[in-house]
Coordinates of C-alpha atoms and ligand atoms in Angstrom, one line a residue:
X22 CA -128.2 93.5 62.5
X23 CA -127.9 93.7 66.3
X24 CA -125.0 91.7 66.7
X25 CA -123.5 94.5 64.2
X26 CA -125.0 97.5 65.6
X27 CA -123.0 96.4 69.6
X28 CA -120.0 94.9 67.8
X29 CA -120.2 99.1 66.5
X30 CA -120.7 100.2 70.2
X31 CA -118.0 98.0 71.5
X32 CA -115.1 99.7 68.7
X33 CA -116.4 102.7 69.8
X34 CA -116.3 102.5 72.6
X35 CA -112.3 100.7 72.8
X36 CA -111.5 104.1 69.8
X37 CA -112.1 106.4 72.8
X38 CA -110.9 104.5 75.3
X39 CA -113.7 103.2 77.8
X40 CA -112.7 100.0 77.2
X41 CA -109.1 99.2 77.7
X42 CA -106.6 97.3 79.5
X43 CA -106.9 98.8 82.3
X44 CA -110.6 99.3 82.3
X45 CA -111.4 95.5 81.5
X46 CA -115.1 95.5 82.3
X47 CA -118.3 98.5 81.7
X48 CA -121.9 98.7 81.1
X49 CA -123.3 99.7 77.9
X50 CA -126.9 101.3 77.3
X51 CA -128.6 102.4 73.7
X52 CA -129.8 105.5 75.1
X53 CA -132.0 105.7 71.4
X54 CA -133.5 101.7 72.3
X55 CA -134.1 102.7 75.1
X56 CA -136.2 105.7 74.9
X57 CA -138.1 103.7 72.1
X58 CA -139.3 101.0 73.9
X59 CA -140.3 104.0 76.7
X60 CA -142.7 105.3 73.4
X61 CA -144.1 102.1 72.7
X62 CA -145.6 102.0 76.5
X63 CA -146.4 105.2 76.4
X64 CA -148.4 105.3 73.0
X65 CA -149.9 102.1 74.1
X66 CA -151.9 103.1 77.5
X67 CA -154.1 105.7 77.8
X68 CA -152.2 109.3 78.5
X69 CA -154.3 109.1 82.4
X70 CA -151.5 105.9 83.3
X71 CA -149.3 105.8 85.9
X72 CA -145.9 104.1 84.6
X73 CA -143.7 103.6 87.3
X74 CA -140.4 102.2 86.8
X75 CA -139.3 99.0 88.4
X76 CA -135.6 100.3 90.5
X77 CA -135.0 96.6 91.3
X78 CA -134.2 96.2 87.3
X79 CA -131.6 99.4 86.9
X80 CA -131.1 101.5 89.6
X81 CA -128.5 103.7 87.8
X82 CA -129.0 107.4 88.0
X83 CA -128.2 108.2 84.7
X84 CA -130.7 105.9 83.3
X85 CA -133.4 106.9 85.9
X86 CA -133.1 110.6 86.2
X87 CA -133.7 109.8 82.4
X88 CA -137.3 108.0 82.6
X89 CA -138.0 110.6 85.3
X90 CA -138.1 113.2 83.4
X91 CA -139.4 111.1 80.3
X92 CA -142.7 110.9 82.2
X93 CA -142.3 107.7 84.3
X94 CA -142.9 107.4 88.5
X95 CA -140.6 105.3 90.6
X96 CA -141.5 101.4 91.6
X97 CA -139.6 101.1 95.2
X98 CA -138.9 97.6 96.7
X99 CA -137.3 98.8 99.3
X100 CA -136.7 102.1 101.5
X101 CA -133.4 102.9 99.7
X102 CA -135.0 102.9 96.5
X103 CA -137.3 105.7 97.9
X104 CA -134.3 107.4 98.6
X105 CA -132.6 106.6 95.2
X106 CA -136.0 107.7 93.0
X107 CA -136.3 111.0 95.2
X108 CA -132.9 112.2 95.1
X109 CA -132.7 111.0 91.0
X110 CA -135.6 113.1 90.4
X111 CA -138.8 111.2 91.0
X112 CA -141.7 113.3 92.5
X113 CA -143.2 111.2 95.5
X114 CA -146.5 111.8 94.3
X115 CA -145.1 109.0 91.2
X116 CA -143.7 106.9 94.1
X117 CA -144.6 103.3 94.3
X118 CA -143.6 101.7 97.9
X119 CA -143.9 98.0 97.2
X120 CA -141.8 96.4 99.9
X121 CA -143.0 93.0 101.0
X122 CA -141.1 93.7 104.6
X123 CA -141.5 97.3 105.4
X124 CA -140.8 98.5 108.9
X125 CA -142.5 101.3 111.0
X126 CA -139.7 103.6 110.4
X127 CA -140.2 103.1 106.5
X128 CA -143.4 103.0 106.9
X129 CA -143.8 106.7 108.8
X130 CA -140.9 108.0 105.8
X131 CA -143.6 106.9 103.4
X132 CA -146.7 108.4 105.1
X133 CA -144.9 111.3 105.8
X134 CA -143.5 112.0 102.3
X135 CA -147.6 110.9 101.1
X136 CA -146.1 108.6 99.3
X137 CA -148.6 105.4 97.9
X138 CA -148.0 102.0 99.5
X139 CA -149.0 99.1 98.1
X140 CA -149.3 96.5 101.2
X141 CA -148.2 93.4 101.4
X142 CA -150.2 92.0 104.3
X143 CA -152.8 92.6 106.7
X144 CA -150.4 93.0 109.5
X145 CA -149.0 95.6 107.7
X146 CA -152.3 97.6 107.2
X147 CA -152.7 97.1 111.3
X148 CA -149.5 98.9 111.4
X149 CA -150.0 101.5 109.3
X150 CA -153.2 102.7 111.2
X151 CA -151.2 102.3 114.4
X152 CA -148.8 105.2 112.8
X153 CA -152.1 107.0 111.7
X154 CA -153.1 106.2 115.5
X155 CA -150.0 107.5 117.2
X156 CA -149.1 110.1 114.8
X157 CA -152.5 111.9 114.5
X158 CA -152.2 115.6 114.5
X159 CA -148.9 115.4 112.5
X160 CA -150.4 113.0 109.6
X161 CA -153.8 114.4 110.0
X162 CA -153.6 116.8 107.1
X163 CA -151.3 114.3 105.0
X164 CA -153.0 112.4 101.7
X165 CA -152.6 108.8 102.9
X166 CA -153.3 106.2 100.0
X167 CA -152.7 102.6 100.7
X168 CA -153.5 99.4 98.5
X169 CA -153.4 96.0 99.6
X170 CA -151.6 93.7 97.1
X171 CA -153.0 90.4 96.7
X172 CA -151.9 86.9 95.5
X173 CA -154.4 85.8 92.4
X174 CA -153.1 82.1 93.5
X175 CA -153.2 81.0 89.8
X176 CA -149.9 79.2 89.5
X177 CA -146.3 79.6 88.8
X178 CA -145.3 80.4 85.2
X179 CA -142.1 78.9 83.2
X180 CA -140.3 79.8 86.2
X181 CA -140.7 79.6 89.2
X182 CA -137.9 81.5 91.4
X183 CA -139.7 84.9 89.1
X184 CA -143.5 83.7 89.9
X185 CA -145.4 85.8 92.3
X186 CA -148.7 84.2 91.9
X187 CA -148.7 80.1 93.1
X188 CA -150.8 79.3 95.5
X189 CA -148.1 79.4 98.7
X190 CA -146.5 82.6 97.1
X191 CA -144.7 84.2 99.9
X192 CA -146.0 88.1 98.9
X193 CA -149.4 89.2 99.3
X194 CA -152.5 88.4 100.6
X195 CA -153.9 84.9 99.3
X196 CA -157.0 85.7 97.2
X197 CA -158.8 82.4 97.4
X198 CA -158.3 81.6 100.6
X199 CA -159.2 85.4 102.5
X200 CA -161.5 86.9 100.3
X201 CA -163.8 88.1 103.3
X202 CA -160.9 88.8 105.6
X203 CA -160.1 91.5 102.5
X204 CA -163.5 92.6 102.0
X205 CA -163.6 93.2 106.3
X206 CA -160.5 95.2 106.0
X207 CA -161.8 97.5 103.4
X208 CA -164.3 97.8 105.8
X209 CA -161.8 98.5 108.5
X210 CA -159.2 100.7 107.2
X211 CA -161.1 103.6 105.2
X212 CA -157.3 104.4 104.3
X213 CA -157.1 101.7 101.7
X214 CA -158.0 103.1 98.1
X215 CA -156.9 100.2 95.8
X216 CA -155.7 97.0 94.8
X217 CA -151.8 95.8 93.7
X218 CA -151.8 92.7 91.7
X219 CA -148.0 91.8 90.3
X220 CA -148.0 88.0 88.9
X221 CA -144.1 87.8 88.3
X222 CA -141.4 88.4 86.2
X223 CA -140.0 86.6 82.9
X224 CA -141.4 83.1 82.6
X225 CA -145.0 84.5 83.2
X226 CA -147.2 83.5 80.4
X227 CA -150.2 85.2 78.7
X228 CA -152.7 83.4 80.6
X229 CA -151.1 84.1 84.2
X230 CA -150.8 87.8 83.5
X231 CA -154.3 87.9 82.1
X232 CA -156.1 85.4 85.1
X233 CA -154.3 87.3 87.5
X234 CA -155.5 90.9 86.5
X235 CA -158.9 90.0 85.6
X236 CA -158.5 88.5 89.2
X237 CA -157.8 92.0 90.4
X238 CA -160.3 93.8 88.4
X239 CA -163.0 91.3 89.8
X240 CA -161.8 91.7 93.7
X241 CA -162.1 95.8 92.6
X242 CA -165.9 95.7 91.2
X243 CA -166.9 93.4 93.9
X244 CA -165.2 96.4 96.0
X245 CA -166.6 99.1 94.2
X246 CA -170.2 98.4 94.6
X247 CA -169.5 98.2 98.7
X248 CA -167.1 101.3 98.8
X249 CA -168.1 103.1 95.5
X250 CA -166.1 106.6 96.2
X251 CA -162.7 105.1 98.0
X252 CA -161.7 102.7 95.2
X253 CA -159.7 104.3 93.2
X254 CA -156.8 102.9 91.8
X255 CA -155.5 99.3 90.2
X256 CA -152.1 98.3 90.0
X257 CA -151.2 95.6 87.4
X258 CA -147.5 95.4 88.1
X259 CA -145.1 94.4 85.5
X260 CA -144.3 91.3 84.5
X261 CA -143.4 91.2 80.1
X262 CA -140.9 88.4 79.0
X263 CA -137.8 89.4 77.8
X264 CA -136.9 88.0 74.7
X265 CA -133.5 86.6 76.1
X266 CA -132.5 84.2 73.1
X267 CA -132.7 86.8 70.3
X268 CA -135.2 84.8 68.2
X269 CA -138.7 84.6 70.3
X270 CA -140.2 87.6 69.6
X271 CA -141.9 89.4 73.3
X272 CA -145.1 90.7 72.8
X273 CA -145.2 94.5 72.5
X274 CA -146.8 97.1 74.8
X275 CA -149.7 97.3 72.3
X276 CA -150.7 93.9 72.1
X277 CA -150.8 93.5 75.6
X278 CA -153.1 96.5 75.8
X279 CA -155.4 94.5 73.2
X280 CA -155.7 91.8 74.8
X281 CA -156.2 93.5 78.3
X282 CA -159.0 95.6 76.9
X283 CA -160.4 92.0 75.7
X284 CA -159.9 90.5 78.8
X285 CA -160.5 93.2 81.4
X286 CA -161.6 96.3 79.8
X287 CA -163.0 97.9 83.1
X288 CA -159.2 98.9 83.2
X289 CA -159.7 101.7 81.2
X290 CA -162.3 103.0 82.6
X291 CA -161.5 106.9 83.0
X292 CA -162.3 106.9 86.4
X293 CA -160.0 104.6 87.7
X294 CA -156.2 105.8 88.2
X295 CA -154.5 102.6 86.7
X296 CA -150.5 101.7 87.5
X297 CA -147.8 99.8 85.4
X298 CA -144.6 98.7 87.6
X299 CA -142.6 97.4 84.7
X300 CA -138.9 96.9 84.8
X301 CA -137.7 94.2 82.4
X302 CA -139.0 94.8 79.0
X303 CA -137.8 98.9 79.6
X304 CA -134.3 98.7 79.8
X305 CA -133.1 94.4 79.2
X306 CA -132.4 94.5 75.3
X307 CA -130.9 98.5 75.7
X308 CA -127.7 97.2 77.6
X309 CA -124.6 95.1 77.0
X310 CA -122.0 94.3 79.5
X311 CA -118.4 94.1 78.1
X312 CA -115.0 92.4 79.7
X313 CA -111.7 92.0 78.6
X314 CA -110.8 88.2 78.5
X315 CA -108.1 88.2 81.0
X316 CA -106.4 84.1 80.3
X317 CA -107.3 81.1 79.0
X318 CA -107.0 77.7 80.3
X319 CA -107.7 74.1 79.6
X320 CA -108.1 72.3 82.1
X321 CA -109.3 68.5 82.1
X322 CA -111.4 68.3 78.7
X323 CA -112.5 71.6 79.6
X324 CA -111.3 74.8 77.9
X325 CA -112.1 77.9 79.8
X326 CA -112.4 81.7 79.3
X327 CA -111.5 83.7 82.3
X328 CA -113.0 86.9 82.7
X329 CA -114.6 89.6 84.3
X330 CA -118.2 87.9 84.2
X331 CA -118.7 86.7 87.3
X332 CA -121.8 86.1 89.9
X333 CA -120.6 89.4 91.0
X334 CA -122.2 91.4 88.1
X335 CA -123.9 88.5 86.5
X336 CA -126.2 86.4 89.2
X337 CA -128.6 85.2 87.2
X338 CA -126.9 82.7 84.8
X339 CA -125.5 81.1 88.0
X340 CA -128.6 81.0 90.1
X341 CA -131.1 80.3 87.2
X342 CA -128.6 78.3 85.1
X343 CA -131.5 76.6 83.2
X344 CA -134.0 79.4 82.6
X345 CA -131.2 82.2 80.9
X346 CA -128.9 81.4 78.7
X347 CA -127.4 85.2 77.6
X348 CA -126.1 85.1 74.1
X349 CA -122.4 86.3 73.5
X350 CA -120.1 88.0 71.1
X351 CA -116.8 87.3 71.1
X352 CA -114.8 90.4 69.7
X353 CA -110.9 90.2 68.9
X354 CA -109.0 93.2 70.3
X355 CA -109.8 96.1 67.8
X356 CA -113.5 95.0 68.3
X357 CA -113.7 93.1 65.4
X358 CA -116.6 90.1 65.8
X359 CA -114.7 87.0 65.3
X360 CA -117.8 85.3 63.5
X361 CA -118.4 87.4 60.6
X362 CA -114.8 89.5 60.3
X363 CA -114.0 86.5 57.4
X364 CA -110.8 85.0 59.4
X365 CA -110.9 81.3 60.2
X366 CA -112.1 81.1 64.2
X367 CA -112.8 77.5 65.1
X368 CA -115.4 77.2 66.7
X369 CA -115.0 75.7 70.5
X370 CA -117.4 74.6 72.9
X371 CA -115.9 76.9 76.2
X372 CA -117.0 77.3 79.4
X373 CA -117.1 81.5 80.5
X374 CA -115.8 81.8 84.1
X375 CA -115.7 84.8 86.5
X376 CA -113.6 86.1 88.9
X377 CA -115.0 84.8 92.3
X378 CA -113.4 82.2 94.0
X379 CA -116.0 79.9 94.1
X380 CA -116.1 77.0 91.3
X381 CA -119.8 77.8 90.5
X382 CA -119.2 81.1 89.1
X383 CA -119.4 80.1 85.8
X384 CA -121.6 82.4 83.2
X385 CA -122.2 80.1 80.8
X386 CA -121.0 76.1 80.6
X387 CA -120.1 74.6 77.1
X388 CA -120.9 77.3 74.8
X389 CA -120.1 77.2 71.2
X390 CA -118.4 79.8 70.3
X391 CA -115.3 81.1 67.9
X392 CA -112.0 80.2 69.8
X393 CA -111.2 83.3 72.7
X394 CA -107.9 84.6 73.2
X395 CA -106.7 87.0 75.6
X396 CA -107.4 90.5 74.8
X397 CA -110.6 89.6 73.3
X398 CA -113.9 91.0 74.4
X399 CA -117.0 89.4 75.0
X400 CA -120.2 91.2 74.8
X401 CA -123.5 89.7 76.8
X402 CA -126.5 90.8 74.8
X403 CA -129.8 92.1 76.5
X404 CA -127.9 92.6 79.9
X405 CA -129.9 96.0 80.7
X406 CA -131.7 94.4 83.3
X407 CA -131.2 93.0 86.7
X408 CA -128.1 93.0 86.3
X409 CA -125.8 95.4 88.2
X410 CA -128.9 96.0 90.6
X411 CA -127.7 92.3 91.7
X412 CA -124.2 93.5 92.5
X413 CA -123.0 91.1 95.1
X414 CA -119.6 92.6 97.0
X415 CA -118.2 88.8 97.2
X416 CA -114.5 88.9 97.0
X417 CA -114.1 92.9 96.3
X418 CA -114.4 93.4 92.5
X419 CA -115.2 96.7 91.4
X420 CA -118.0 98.0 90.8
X421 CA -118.2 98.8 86.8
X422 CA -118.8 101.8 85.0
X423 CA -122.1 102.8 83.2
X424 CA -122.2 104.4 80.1
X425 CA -125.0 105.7 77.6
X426 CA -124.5 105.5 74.0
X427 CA -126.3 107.9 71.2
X428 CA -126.2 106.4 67.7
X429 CA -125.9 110.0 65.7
X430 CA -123.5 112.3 67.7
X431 CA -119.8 113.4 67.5
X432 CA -120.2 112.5 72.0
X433 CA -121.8 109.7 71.4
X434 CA -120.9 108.2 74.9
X435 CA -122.5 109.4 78.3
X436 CA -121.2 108.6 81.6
X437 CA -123.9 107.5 83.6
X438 CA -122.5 106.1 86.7
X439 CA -118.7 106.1 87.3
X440 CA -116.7 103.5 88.1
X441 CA -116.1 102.7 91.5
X442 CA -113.1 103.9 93.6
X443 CA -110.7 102.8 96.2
X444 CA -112.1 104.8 98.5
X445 CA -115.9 104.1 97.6
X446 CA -115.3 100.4 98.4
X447 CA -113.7 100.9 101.5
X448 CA -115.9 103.5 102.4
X449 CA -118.2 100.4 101.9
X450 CA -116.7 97.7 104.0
X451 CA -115.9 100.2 107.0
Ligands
LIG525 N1 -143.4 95.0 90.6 C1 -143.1 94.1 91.6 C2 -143.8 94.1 92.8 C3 -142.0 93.2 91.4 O1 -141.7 92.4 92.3 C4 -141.3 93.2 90.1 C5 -140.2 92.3 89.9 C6 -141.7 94.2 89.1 C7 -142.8 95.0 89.4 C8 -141.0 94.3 87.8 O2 -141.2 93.1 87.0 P1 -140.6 93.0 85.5 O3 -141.5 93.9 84.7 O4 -139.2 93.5 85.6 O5 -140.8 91.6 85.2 N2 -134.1 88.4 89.8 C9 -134.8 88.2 88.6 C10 -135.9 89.2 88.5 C11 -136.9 89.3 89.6 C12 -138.0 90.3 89.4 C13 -138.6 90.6 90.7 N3 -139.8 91.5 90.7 C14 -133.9 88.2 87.4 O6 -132.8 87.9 87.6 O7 -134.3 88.4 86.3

């Protein structure tokens, strides 16, 4: 059913010419998925929430200006993605600054701009109340709201390279070990309104997400009853599975709701102002990335695809190689899938190689699939996410088009973000 509804996309896509030989390679999103799964979190929190959207997972405008004015606030791991939420239409009011290495300067954009920053550390709390300090009459009148982000310490997940929360986890402030430093600094800083819990990414299982925000909702009580007017606001991250392999079903937004309001129902208590930061499970299983298989080789006993799929636009697979395995759809040229279009395909085991020159950059090793030829297309399912926010510039490839697709219109493609020009990319290297 899905592998039909992209294989659809795909023809559509090559019908109007967005994919051709001379545009070998573009991102795909289901503009009508995608806005779905937006409902089910919605529908599933109380109305009061605070969504914000992870930028790390998509940082494409189209897509953002989108869940902007959908209702969602902006997750920023970084300056730039200050930048990118503001000028794509975030309010900085629904601005999340999560860095775990912020500088002064970023730090005196944020205050100035009232924006809330979750801290990483305690030396980053010193230096935000050196800014305060140094900067009083112009901050003075600002709303400064600060929360410390701590590390529950509760272990590592299914993976660990996407785990936040071991016990020597480089971000935040240990829990276990500086529980009365954390208490003191509440004491300290009367700026600090909250607390930032974000256990990791795909891999993280039930029971880490739910120790390590009951962990949070604990430290907050325990806070509460010393500081009962300044705590004000949780922030439980993000941090759903993907379901990467088509079949394991991901919980939804409403059974995670259930069982947080089992686990830690002081959540939804109406006077706390409580914060999502998901990233993943909004946008992963909306896109597809397409390329044009460009040759084919064998080479020893191996027989590989060469295409545009390379640790360029596609990082994961070769830095994770055991944790994601992608599935694929190989298409013949008029988009036809080669698995169910009835003609005889043998079915190879190949290996899916990218452009870079570097003989790691291999998407996927050994994969049974029908027999590629070039001209073919191949279609990586649930590629919506961390993906092109990964670009790396090795070797110069271009940086692909975005598109948005809308199952019931006469236009049913977008532009979202164009392709990348000449110019751009020198403009880049200069
Ligand atoms: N909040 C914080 C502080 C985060 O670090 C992250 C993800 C999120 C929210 C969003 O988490 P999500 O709901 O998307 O799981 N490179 C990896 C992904 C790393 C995610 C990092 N942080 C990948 O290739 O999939």
């Amino acid at each position: 059913m899905e592998t039909s509804l992209w294989s659809k996309v795909v023809q559509r896509a090559l019908d109007r010419g967005i994919l051709s030989e001379t545009t070998p390679k573009v991102f795909i999103y289901h503009l009508d998925k995608l806005q779905n799964t937006w409902k089910q979190l919605f529908d599933a929190f109380p109305p009061k929430t605070l969504h914000t959207f992870a930028l790390k997972a998509c940082p494409v405008k189209g897509v953002l200006s989108l869940a902007f004015s959908y209702g969602f606030g902006a997750e920023c791991a970084s300056i730039g993605e200050v930048y990118l939420a503001k000028s794509f239409g975030c309010p900085s009011e629904r601005i999340v600054f999560d860095s775990p290495v912020k500088t002064m300067k970023d730090l005196k954009l944020a205050l100035d701009d009232e924006i809330y920053i979750n801290a990483d550390n305690f030396q980053e709390l010193e230096k935000i109340q050196q800014l305060l300090r140094e900067n009083e009459e112009e901050l003075c009148n600002k709303q400064v709201r600060v929360g410390l982000r701590i590390n529950p310490q509760i272990g590592s997940g299914l993976i660990q390279e996407t785990s936040t929360a071991s016990a020597q986890s480089k971000f935040g402030v240990p829990l276990k070990e500086k529980l009365e430093e954390i208490v003191e600094c509440f004491q300290r800083y009367s700026f600090l309104k909250g607390i930032h819990v974000h256990v990791g990414s795909q891999g993280c299982t039930w029971e880490l997400l739910e120790q390590g925000i009951r962990a949070g909702v604990d430290l907050l009580v325990q806070l509460r009853e010393r500081f009962p007017e300044r705590l004000q606001t949780l922030d439980i991250g993000g941090g759903l599975s993907a379901d990467y392999d088509g079949v394991s079903q991901g919980a939804s937004f409403e059974e995670y709701v259930s069982r947080l309001e089992r686990v830690a129902p002081e959540l939804f208590d109406s006077s706390l102002q409580l914060i999502t930061e998901f990233g993943r499970r909004l946008c992963a299983k909306a896109g597809i990335f397409v390329s044009r298989v460009e040759y084919t080789k064998q080479s020893g006993n191996r027989n590989i695809v060469l295409c545009h799929i390379g640790a360029d636009n596609f990082l994961r697979p070769v830095y994770l190689p055991k944790n994601w395995k992608h599935r694929i759809l190989v298409l013949d040229k008029q988009g036809g899938n080669k698995l169910l279009d009835g003609r005889e395909y043998p079915m190879i085991e190949q290996d899916i190689a990218g452009p870079l020159c570097f003989s790691g950059d291999i998407f996927a090793t050994g994969r049974l699939l029908p027999r590629c030829e070039p001209g073919d297309w191949l279609v990586v399912l649930d590629s919506g996410a961390y993906t092109l926010s990964m670009y790396s510039r090795h070797t110069s490839q271009w940086v692909s088009a975005v598109y948005g697709f809308h199952e019931n219109s006469n236009e049913p493609f977008q532009l979202l973000k164009k392709e990348e020009s000449p110019e751009e990319l020198i403009r880049f290297w200069s």
